[in-house]
Short mmCIF file of C-alpha atoms in Angstrom, two decimals:
data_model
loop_
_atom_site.label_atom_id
_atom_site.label_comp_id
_atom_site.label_asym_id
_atom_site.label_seq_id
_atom_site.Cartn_x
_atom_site.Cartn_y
_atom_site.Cartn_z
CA UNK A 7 -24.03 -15.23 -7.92
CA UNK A 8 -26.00 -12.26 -7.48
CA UNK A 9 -23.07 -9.64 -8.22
CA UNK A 10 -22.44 -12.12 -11.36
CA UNK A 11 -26.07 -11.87 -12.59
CA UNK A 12 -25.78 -7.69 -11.93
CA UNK A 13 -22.76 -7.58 -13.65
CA UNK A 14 -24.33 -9.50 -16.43
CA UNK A 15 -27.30 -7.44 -17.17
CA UNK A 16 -24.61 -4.25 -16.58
CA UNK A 17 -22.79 -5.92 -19.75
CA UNK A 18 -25.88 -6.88 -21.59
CA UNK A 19 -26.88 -3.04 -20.96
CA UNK A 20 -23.88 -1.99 -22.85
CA UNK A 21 -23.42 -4.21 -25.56
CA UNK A 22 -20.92 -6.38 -23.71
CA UNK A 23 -18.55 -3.54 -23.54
CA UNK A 24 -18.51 -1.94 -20.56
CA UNK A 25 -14.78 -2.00 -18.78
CA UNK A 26 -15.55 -1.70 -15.28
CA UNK A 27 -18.46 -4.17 -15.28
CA UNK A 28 -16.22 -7.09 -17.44
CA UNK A 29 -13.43 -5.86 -14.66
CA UNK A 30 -15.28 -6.82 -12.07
CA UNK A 31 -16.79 -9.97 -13.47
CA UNK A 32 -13.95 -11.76 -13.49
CA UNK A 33 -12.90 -10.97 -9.83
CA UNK A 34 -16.08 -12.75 -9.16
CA UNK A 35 -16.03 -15.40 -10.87
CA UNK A 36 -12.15 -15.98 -10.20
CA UNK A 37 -13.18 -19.16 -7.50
CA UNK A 38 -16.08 -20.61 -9.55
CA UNK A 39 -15.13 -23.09 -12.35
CA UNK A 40 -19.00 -22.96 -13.80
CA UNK A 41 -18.91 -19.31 -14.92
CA UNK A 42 -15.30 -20.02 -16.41
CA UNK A 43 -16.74 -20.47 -20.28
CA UNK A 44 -18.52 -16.41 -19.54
CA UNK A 45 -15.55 -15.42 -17.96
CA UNK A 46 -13.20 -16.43 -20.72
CA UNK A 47 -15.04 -14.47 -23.18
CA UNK A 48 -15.34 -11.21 -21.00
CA UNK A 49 -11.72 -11.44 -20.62
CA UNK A 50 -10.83 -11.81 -24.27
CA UNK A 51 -13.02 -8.58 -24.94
CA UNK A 52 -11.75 -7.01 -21.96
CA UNK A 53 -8.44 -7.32 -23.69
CA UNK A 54 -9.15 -6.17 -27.17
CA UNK A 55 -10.86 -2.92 -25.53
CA UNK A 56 -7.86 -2.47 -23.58
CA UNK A 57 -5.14 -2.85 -25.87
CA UNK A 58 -3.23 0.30 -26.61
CA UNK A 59 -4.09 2.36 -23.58
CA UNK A 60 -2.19 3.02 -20.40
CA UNK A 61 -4.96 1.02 -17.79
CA UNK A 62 -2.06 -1.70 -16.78
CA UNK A 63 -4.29 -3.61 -14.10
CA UNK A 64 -7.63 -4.29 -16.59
CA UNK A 65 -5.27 -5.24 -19.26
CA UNK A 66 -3.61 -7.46 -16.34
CA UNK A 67 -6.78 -8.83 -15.24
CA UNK A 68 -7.99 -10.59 -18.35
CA UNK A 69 -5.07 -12.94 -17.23
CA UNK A 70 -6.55 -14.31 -14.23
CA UNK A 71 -8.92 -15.99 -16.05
CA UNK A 72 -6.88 -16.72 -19.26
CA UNK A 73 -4.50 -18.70 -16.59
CA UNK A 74 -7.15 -20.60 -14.40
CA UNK A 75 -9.08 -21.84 -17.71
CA UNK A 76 -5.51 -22.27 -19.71
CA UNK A 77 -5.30 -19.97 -22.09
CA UNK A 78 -1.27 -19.61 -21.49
CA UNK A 79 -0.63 -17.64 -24.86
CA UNK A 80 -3.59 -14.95 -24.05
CA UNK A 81 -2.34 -14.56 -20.42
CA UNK A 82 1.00 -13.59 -21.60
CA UNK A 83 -0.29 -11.38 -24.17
CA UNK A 84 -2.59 -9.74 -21.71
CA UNK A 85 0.60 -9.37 -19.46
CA UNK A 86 2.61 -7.76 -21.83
CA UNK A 87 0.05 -4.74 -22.28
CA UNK A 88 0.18 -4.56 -18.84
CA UNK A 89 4.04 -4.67 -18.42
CA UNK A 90 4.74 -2.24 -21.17
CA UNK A 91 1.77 -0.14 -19.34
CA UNK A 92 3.98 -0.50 -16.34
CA UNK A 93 6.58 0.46 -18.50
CA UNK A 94 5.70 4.07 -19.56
CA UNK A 95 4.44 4.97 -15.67
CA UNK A 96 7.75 3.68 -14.13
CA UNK A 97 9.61 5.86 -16.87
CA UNK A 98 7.64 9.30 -16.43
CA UNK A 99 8.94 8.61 -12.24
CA UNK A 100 5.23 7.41 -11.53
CA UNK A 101 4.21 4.05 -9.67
CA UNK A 102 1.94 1.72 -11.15
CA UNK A 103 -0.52 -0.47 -9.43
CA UNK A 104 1.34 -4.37 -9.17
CA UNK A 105 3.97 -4.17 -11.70
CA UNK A 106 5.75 -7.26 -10.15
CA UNK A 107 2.71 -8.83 -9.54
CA UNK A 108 1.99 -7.95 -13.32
CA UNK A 109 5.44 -9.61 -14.41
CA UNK A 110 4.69 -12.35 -12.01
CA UNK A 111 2.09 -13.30 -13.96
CA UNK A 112 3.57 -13.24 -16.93
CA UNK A 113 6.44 -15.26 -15.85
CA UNK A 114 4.32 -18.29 -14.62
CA UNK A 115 2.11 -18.10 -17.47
CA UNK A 116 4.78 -17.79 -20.19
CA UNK A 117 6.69 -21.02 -18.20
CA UNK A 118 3.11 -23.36 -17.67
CA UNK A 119 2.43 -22.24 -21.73
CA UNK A 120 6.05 -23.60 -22.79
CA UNK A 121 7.04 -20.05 -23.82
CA UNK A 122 10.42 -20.16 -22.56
CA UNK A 123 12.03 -16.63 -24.56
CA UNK A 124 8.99 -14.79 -22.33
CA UNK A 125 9.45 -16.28 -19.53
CA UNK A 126 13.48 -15.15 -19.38
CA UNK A 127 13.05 -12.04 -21.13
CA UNK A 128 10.14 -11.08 -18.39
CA UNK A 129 12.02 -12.55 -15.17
CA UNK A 130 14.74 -9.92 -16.18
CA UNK A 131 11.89 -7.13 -16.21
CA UNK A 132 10.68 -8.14 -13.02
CA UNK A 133 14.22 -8.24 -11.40
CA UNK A 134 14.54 -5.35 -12.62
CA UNK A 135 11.74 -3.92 -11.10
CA UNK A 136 12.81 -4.62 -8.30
CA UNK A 137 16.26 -3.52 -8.27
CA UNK A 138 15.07 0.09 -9.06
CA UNK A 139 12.60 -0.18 -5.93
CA UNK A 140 13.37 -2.84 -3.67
CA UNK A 141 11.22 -1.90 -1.06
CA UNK A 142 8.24 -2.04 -3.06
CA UNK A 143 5.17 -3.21 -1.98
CA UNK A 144 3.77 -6.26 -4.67
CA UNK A 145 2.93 -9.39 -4.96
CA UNK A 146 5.56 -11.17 -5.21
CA UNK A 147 7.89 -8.96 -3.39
CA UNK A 148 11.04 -8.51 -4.32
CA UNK A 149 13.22 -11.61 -2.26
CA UNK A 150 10.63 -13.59 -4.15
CA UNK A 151 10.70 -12.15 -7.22
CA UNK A 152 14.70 -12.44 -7.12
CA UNK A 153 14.33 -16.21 -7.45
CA UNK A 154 11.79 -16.13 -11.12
CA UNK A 155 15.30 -16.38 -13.73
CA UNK A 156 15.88 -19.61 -11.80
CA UNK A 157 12.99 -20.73 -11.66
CA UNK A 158 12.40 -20.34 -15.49
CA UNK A 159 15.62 -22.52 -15.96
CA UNK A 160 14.73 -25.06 -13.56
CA UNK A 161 11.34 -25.10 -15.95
CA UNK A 162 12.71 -25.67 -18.94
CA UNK A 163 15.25 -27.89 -17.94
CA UNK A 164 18.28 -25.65 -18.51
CA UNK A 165 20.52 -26.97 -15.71
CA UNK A 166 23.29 -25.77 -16.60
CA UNK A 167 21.74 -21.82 -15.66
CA UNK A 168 20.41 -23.03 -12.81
CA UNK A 169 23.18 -22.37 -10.16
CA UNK A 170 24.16 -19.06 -12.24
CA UNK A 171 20.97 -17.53 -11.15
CA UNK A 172 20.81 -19.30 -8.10
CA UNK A 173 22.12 -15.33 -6.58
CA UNK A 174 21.03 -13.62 -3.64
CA UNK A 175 19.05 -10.83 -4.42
CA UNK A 176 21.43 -7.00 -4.16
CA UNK A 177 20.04 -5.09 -1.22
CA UNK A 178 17.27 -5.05 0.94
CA UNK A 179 13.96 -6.31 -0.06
CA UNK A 180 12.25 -5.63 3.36
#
């Protein structure tokens, strides 16, 4: 609560824009249901201030809460910016901080929203992700990871995909 309440006044300080203090206040108040309703509105700003620039795990953030309080639709949008983020460091050769765990995200919240095009467009991303770096380390990790196309078809109820991408994953995802 204390780190809350400093974080607060940091915000109120700066007109409730400051990056690294809404950042931070939603890693704290990720366990606690009561500060959910400050949270949610951190995050939603968060987002906005975020959009358009290349700062993949802030824009990723905002969906922590977005998911816990179900905001499904604003988690996947604040995955996107945070996949296509991923995007333009993993095409310059560079390595981004949690791009599975980024795509992850978006996966599960695309499937609990009932946005089944983003879930299957993103489980392909993450795959391939993977593919290109299979020993990465991320949360998921890659055998896990491997398993997301499936899962989105077991989801949605599209049985007839569901032993197609029931595939081991290629190579080794030690």
């Amino acid at each position: 609560k204390e780190a809350s309440s400093l974080l607060r006044a940091a915000l109120n300080g700066t007109n409730q824009t400051h990056p690294y203090a809404q950042h931070l206040l939603i890693h704290s108040t990720e366990m606690s249901n009561a500060e959910a309703e400050t949270a949610v509105s951190v995050a939603a700003q968060l987002l906005k201030n975020m959009a358009g620039l290349q700062d993949q795990h802030l824009q990723h953030m905002t969906s922590h809460t977005f998911l816990r309080t179900g905001f499904y639709h604003q988690a996947v949008e604040g995955n996107k910016q945070a996949v296509n983020s991923d995007a333009a460091y993993l095409h310059h050769g560079l390595v981004p901080y949690g791009p599975g765990h980024n795509s992850a995200f978006l996966v599960c919240s695309a499937m609990w929203g009932g946005e089944r095009a983003n879930a299957y467009k993103y489980a392909n991303v993450m795959q391939q992700i993977f593919k290109e770096a299979p020993g990465r380390r991320d949360g998921p990790d890659g055998s896990m990871a491997w398993s997301y196309p499936m899962l989105v078809a077991v989801r949605f109820g599209d049985w007839d995909q569901v032993q197609q991408l029931d595939a081991l994953p290629p190579g080794s995802f030690d």
